[in-house]
XYZ file of C-alpha atoms in Angstrom:
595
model
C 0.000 0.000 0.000
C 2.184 3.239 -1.054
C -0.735 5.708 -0.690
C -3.842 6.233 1.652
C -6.889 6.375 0.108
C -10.097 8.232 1.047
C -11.333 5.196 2.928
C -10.719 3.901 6.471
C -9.000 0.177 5.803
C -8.711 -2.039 8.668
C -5.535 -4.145 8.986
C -5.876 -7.183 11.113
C -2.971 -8.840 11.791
C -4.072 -12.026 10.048
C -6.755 -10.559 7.610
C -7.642 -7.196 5.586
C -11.478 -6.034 5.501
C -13.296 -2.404 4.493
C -15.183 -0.546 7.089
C -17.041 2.817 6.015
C -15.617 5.772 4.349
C -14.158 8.189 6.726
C -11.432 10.342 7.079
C -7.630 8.879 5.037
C -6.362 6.298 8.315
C -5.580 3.359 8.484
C -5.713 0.758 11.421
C -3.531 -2.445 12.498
C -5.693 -4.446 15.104
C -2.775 -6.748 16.127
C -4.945 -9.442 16.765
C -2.899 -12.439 15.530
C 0.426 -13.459 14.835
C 0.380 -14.390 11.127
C -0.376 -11.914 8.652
C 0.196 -11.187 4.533
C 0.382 -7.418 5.458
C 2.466 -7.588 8.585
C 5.825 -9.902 8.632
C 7.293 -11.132 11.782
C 10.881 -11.239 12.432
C 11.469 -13.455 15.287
C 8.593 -14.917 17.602
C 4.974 -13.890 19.208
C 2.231 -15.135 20.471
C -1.493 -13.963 21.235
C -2.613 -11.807 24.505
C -5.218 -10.569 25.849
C -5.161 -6.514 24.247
C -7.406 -3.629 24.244
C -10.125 -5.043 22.234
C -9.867 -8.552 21.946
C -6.220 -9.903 21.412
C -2.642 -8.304 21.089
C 0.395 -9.299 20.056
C 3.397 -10.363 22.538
C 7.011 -10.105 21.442
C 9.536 -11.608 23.352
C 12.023 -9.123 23.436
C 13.850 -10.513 19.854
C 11.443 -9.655 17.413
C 9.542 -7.159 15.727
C 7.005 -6.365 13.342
C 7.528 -4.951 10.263
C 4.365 -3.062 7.949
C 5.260 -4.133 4.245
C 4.458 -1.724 1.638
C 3.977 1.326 4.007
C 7.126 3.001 3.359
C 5.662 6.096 1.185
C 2.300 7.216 3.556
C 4.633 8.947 5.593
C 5.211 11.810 2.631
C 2.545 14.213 3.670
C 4.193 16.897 6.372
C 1.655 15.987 8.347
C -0.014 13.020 9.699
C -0.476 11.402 13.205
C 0.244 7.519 14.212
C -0.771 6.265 17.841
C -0.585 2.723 19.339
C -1.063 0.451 22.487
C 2.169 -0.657 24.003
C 2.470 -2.663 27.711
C 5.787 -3.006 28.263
C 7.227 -5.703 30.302
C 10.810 -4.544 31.877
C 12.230 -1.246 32.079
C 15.678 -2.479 32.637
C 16.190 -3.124 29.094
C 18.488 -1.043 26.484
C 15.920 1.040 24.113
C 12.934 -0.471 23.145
C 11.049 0.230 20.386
C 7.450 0.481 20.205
C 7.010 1.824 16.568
C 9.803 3.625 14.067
C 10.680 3.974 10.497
C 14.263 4.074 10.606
C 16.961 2.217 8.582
C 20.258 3.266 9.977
C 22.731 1.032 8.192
C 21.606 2.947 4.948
C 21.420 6.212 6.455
C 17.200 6.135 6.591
C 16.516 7.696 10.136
C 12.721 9.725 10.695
C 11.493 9.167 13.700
C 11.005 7.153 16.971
C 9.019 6.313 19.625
C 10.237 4.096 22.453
C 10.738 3.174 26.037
C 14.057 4.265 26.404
C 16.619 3.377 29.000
C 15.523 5.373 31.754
C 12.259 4.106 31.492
C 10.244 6.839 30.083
C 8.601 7.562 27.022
C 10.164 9.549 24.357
C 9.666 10.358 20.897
C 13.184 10.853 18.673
C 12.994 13.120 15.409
C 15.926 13.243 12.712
C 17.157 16.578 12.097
C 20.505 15.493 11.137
C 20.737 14.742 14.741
C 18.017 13.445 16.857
C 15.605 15.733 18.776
C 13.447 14.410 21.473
C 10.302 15.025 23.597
C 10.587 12.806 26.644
C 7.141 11.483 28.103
C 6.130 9.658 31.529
C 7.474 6.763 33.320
C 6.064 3.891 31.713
C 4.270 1.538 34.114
C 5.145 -2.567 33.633
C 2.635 -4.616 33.113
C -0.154 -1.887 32.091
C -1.573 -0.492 29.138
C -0.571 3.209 27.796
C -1.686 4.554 24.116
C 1.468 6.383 23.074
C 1.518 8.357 19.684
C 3.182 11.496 17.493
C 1.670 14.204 15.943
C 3.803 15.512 12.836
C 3.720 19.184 11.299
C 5.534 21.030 8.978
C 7.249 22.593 11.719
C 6.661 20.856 14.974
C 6.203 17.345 16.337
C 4.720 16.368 19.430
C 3.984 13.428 21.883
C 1.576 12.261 23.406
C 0.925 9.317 26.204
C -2.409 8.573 27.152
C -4.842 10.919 25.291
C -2.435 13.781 27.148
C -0.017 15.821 25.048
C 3.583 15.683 27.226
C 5.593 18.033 24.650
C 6.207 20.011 21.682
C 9.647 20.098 19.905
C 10.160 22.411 17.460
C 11.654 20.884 14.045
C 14.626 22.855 11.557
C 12.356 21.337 8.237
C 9.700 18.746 7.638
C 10.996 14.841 8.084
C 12.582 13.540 4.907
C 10.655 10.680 3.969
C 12.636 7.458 3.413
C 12.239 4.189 2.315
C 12.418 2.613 6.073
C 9.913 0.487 6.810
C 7.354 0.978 9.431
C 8.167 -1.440 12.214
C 6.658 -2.292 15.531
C 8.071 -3.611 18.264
C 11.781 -2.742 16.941
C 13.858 -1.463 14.329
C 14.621 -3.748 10.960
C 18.114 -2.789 9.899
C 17.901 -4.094 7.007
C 18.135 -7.782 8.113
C 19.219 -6.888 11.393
C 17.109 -6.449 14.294
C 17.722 -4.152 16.364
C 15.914 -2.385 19.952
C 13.512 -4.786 20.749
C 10.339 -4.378 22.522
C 9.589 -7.534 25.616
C 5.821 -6.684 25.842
C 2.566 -6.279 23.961
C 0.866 -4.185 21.379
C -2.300 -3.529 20.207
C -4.366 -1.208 17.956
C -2.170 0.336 15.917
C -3.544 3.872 13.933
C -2.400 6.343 11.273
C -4.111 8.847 10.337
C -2.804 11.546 7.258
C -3.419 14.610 9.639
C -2.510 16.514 12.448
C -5.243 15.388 15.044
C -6.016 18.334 17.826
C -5.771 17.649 21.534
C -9.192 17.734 21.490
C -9.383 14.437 19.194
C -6.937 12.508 21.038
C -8.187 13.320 24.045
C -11.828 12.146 22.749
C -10.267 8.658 21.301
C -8.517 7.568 24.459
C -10.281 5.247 26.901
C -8.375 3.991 30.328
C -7.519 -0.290 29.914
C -7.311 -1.429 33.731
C -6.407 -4.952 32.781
C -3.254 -5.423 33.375
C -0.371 -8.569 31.943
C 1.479 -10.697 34.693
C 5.337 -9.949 34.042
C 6.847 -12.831 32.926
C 9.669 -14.053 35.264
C 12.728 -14.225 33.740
C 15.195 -17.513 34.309
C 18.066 -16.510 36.582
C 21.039 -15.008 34.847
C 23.970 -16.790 34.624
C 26.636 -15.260 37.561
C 29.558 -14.051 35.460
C 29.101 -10.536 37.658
C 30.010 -10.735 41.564
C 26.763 -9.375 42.982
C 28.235 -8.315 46.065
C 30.251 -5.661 43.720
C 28.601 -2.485 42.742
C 28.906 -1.946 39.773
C 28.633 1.968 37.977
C 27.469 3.900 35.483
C 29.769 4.599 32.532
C 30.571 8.052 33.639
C 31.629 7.069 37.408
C 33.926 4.032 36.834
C 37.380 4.476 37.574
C 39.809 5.572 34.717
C 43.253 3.378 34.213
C 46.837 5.418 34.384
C 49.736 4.802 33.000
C 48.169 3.540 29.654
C 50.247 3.701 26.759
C 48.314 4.580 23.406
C 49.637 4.006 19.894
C 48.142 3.707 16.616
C 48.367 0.946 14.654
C 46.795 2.044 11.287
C 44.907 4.977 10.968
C 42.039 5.585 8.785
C 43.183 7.396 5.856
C 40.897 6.262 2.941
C 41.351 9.581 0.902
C 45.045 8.705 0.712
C 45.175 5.129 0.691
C 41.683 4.292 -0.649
C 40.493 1.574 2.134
C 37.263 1.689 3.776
C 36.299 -0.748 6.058
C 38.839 -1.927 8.847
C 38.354 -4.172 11.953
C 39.165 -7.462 14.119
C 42.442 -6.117 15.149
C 44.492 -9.238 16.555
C 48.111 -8.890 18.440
C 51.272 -11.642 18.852
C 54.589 -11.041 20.234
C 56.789 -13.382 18.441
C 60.546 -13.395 18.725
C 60.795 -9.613 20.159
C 58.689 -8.164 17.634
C 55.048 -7.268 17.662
C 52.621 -8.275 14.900
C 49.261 -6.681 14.302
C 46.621 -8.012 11.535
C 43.076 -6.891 10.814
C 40.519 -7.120 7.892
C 40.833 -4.275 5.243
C 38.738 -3.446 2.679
C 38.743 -1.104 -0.202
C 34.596 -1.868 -0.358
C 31.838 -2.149 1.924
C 32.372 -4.660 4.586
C 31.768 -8.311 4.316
C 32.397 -7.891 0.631
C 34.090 -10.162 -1.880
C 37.072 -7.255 -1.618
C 38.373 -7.705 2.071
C 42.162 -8.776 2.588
C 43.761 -9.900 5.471
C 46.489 -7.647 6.314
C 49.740 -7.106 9.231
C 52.327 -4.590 10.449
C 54.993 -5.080 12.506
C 56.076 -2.819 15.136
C 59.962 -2.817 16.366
C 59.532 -0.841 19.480
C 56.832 -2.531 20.791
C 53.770 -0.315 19.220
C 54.840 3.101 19.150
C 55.682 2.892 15.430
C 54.695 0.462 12.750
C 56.186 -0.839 9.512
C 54.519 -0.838 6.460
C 51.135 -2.962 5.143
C 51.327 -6.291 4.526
C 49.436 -8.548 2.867
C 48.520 -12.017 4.420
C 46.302 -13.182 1.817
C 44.047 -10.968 -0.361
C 41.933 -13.422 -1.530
C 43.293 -14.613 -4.813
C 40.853 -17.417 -5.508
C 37.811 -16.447 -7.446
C 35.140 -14.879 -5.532
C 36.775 -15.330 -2.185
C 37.637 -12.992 0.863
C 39.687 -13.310 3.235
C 39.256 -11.120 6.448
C 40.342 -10.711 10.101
C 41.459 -13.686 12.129
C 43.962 -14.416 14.936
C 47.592 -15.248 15.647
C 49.046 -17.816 17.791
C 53.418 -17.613 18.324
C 54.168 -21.140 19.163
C 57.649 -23.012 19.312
C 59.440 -20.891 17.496
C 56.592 -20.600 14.539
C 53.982 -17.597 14.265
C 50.261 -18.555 13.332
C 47.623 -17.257 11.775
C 44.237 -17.876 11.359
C 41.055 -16.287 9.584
C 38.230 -16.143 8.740
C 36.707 -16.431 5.267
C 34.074 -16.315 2.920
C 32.698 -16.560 -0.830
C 30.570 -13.316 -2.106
C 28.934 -11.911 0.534
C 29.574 -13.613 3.524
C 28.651 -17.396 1.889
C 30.867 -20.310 2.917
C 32.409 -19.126 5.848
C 35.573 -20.764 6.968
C 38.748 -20.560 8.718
C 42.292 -20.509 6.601
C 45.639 -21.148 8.170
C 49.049 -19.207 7.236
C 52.824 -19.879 8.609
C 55.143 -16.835 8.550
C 57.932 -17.530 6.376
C 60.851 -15.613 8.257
C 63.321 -16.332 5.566
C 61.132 -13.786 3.708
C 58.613 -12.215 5.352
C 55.840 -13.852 3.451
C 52.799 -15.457 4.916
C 52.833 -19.354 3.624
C 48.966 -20.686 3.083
C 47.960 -23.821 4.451
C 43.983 -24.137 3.339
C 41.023 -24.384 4.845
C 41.187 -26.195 8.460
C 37.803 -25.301 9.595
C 34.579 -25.468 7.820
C 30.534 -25.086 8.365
C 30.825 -21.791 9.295
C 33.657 -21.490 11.649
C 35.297 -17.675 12.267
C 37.704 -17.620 14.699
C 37.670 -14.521 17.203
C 40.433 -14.632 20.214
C 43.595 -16.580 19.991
C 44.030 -20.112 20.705
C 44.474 -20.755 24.218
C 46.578 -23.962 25.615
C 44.970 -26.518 27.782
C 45.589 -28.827 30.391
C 45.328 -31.802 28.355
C 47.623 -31.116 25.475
C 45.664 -29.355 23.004
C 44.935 -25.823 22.565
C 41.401 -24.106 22.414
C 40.262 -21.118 19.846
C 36.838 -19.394 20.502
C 34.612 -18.273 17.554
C 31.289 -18.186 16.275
C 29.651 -20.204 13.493
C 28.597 -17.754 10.561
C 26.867 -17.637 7.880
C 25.067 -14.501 5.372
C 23.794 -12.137 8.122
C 20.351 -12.120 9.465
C 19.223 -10.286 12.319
C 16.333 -12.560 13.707
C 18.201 -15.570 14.062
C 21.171 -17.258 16.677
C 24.256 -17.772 15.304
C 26.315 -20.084 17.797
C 29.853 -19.572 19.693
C 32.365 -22.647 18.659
C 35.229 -23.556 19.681
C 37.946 -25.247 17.755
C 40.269 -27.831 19.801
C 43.372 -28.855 18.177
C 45.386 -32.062 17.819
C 48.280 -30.952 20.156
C 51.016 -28.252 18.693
C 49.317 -29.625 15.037
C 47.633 -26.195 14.402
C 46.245 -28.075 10.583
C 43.726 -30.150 12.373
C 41.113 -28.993 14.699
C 38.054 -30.389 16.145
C 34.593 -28.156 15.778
C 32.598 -27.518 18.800
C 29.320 -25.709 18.181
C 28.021 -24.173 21.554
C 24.396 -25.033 22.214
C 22.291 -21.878 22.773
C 19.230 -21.857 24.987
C 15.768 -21.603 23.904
C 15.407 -17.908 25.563
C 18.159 -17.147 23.168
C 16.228 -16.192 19.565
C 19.044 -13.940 18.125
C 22.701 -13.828 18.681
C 26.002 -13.178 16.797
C 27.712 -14.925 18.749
C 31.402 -13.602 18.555
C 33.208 -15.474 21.545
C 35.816 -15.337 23.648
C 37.099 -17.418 26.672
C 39.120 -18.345 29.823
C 40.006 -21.301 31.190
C 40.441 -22.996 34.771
C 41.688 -26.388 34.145
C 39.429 -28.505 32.442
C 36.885 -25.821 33.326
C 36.185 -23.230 30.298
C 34.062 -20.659 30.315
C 32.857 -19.106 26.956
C 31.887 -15.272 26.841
C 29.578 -14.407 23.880
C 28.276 -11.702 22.093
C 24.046 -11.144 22.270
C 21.546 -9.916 20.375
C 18.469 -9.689 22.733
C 19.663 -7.792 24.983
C 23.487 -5.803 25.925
C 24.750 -8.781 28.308
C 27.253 -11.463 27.894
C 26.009 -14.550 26.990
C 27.962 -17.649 28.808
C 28.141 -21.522 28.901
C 30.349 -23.636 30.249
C 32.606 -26.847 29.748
C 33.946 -29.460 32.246
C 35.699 -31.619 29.850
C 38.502 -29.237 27.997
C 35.388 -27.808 25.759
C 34.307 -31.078 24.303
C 31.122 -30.416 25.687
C 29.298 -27.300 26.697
C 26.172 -25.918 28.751
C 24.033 -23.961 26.540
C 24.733 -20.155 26.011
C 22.626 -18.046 28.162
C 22.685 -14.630 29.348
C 24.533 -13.600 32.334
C 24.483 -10.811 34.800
C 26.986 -8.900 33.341
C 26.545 -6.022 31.128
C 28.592 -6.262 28.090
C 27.703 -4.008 24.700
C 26.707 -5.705 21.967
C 30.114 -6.575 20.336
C 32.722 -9.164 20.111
C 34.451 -9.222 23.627
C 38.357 -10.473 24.340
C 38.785 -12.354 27.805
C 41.726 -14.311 29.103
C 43.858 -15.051 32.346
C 46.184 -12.766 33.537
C 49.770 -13.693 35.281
C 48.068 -12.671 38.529
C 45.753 -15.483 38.091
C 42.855 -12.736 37.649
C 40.040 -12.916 34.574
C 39.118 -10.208 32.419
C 37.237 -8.887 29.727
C 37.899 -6.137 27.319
C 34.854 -4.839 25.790
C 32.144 -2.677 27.241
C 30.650 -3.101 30.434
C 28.886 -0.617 33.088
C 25.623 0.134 34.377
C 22.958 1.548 32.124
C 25.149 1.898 29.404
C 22.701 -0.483 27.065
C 24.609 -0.993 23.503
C 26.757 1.617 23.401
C 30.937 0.880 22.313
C 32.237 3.512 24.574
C 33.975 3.569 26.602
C 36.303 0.585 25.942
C 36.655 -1.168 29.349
C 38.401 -3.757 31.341
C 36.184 -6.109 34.162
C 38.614 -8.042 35.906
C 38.004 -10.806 38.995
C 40.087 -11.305 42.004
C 42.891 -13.800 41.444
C 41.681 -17.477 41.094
C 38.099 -16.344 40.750
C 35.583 -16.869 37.896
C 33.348 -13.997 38.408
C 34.356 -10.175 37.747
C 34.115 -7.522 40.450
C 35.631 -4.538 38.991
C 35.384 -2.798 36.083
C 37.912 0.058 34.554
C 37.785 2.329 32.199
C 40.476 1.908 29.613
C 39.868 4.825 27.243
C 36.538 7.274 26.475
C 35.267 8.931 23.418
C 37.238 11.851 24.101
C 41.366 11.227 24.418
C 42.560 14.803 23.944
C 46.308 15.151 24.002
C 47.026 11.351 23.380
C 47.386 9.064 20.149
C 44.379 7.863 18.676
C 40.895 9.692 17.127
C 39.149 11.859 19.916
C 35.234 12.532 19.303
C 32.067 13.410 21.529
C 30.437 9.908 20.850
C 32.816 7.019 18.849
C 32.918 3.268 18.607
C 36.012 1.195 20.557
C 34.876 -1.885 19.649
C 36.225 -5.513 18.765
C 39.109 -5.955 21.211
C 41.757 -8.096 21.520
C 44.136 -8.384 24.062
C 47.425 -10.253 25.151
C 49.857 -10.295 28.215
C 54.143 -9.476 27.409
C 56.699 -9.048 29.759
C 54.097 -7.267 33.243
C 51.911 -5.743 30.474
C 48.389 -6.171 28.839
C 48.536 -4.897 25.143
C 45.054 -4.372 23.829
C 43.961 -3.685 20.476
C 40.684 -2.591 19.344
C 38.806 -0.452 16.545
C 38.126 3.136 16.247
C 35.217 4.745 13.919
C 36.088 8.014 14.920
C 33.084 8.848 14.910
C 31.869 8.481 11.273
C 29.193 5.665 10.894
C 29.593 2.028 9.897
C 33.070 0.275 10.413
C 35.094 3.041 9.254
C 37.564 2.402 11.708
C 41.426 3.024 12.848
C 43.404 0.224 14.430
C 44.410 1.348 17.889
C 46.416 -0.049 20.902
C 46.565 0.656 24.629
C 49.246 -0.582 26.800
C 48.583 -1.496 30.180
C 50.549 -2.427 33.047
C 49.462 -5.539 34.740
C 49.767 -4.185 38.027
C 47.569 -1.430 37.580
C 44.623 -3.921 37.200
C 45.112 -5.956 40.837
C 41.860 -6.817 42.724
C 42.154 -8.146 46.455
């Protein structure tokens, strides 16, 4: 539908009938889960709504209008719908949008956001807001947006909250108009756990008057479903604090490893930065890309630093993909007996046939020596291989395959046959039924024949963890923890001290967001974290390294030499997308003890 007629059309969510002419609206009833004019992404089920039944989402999915994109020309038009919301403790949730960020579509918002309250967001080349009430778990509100030429406002049952005034009408895009979330295209994104119901446009500026006169009280309220118990990755007995108030490291050494230069060097996309110290010298690789990412263009590339980081040699090429069709992208190293490692990740087209190749530094000449594929179905690695008690070593990743948002890609491991880095076992990672989407990016730590797996989510901005007792031949199913951890790939090992960490994200409140970069460590001997730093923030005036008001420090590695921690991670600078600059902090070892 690409235009509103002068009829009123009725849109049930699992039918389409006429009702009398009236004024140009149109209505979603919501009263079923299967529908030619509404698709799902993800799971939902049936509840008792406003009139009749609503639709539940689970806090994965979302709802997505198809052929709606256009109605949205006219400067002015009002949309209002029934929301009950289940948590508040949630990153953003959307309860209806027409956004598209990945492809630069962004109009306008409304949402339970992070604090809880109600608030509409408007794209003015930056997003305005009107913020609304607390919403109430459990209980039915009718939350909507009047649009004018040169205002928007909000309003939360049949009450107006707020006026903001807009810079020029809303460009019109060709988002879709989604409920219960955001579909970036294919990925889902700021889910909604609750219900909707009765869904309304209508191709005109209603008055308070008219809102007023639609709204009627709902006194019913839902039970709030009890959520299984976290798994306890977080020490609960630690506080743990907002973004702004955790502690800042010292003494951190910053370096940059490859700054983003594409007007001089002509590459775009840059990320999955991995680090090895072999024989005195320091190695760096990372996935480069003259393209878009997760094209058919990406290269696997190195420098080599002499004075451990402060300057770098020039690019190098471990394999740009020579076969038809294929690309070859980030991976890992691993500096064993004498021999440096690597492995990564790869794909045909567009992320098809993912799989892992092997290289061998050729010291003689510099040259990176390919040994195949040794992993298939999927298999990317993501941290370095880790030895084990039993002989072998152990190398977390993630089984991928052409992205889609609204499904679970699994964490794997790969176990190898001793110091015979050609021939590795595959260990897919069960996930748990709670678990509907995932990309799960992993990391890991072990405790003897104990391993613990840290994943990346989708649902929700935690890490996901399961658990091995047999040197990660088998594995508990990934579930989400208590700890907050943005939604990127995390790096995690053992210190000399004996303590855990994890380099990714993590504080209170901070929902998705990749900044700041941050360090949760444990005590020694302990396999729960009870402190978090702060490694580095947006802003880094005065030091090495691209300084913004709001950037991305994202996809970390990390690795221990001589009483220090050398972490390397991405930075977008601020620009959008994986535009990023290869980075590296140096921390001393010391500076992260917890007694």
């Amino acid at each position: 539908m690409n235009t509103i007629a002068r009829v009123s059309i009725l849109l049930l969510f699992g039918g389409v009938s006429l009702a009398a002419p009236a004024e140009d609206s149109v209505r979603w009833s919501l009263d079923a889960v299967d529908s030619s004019d509404i698709e799902l992404h993800g799971n939902a089920r049936a509840g008792d709504g406003v009139d009749r039944t609503c639709v539940v989402l689970d806090g994965q999915s979302t709802l997505e209008v198809k052929g709606f994109e256009s109605a949205f020309e006219p400067d002015e038009f009002t949309f209002m719908i029934w929301v009950n919301p289940y948590s508040l403790d949630r990153d953003q949730q959307m309860i209806a949008a027409k956004n598209r960020y990945s492809m630069d579509d962004r109009e306008w918002s409304l949402m339970v956001d992070r604090d809880g309250r109600f608030r509409l967001y408007l794209w003015q080349g930056r997003w305005l807001t009107v913020e609304g009430p607390q919403a109430q778990p459990g209980r039915w509100h009718q939350v909507g947006l009047v649009m004018k030429r040169d205002r928007a406002e909000l309003f939360v049952d049949g009450a107006i909250n707020g006026t903001v005034k807009l810079d020029h009408p809303i460009r019109s895009t060709g988002a879709p108009l989604t409920f219960g979330g955001v579909n970036d295209d294919g990925q889902i994104r700021q889910t909604l756990l609750g219900a909707l119901d009765e869904a309304q446009f209508v191709s005109r500026a209603l008055t308070p008057n008219e809102i007023a006169a639609q709204y009627r009280p709902v006194t019913a309220t839902h039970p709030i479903p009890k959520p299984a118990p976290p798994y306890p990755l977080w020490d609960p007995a630690a506080p743990l604090p907002e973004a702004d108030a955790l502690p800042q490291l010292t003494d951190v050494e910053f370096h940059v490893i490859k700054k983003w230069d594409k007007p001089r060097d002509g590459y775009t996309f840059l990320h999955g930065v991995s680090l090895a110290w072999h024989k005195g010298r320091l190695f760096a690789s990372f996935g480069h890309n003259r393209g878009a990412e997760n094209t058919v263009t990406e290269e696997a590339q190195c420098r080599v630093s002499d004075d451990g980081g402060k300057t770098w040699g020039p690019l190098q090429v471990i394999d740009a993909g020579e076969e038809e069709n294929l690309a070859v992208s980030h991976g890992v190293f691993l500096s064993q007996n004498d021999t440096l490692w690597a492995f990564h990740g790869a794909y045909y087209g567009r992320m098809d046939r993912i799989h892992t190749r092997a290289y061998r530094l050729d010291e003689a000449t510099g040259d990176w020596e390919p040994l195949g594929i040794v992993l298939q179905r999927g298999f990317w690695p993501m941290n370095q291989p880790v030895p084990m008690g039993d002989g072998n070593w152990i190398m977390p990743g993630f089984l991928g395959k052409r992205y889609s948002g609204d499904k679970a890609f699994p964490a794997a491991v790969a176990i190898s046959h001793g110091d015979d880095f050609t021939r590795w076992d595959l260990v897919p990672i069960p996930v748990d039924n709670t678990v509907k989407r995932m990309w799960g990016e992993s990391s890991l730590f072990a405790d003897g024949k104990n391993v613990f797996n840290l994943a990346r989510y989708g649902g929700a901005a935690v890490a996901l963890a399961a658990t091995s007792e047999d040197y990660g031949r088998t594995w508990s199913a990934s579930r989400p923890s208590n700890l907050p951890m943005a939604t990127s790939k995390p790096a995690a090992g053992v210190l000399s001290t004996g303590q855990r960490y994890l380099v990714c994200t993590t504080a209170e409140d901070n929902g998705g967001k990749r900044t700041p970069l941050t360090i949760a460590v444990s005590r020694p001997n302990e396999n729960t974290f009870s402190r978090v730093f702060v490694i580095r923030r947006s802003v880094h005036r005065d030091q090495p390294g691209e300084s913004a008001e709001q950037l991305s420090l994202s996809y970390p590695c990390a690795i221990e030499h001589e009483g220090k921690l050398y972490v390397g991670y991405s930075n977008n600078g601020g620009r959008r997308g994986n535009l990023n600059s290869a980075e590296l902090a140096v921390i001393p070892v010391e500076a992260l003890r917890v007694r």
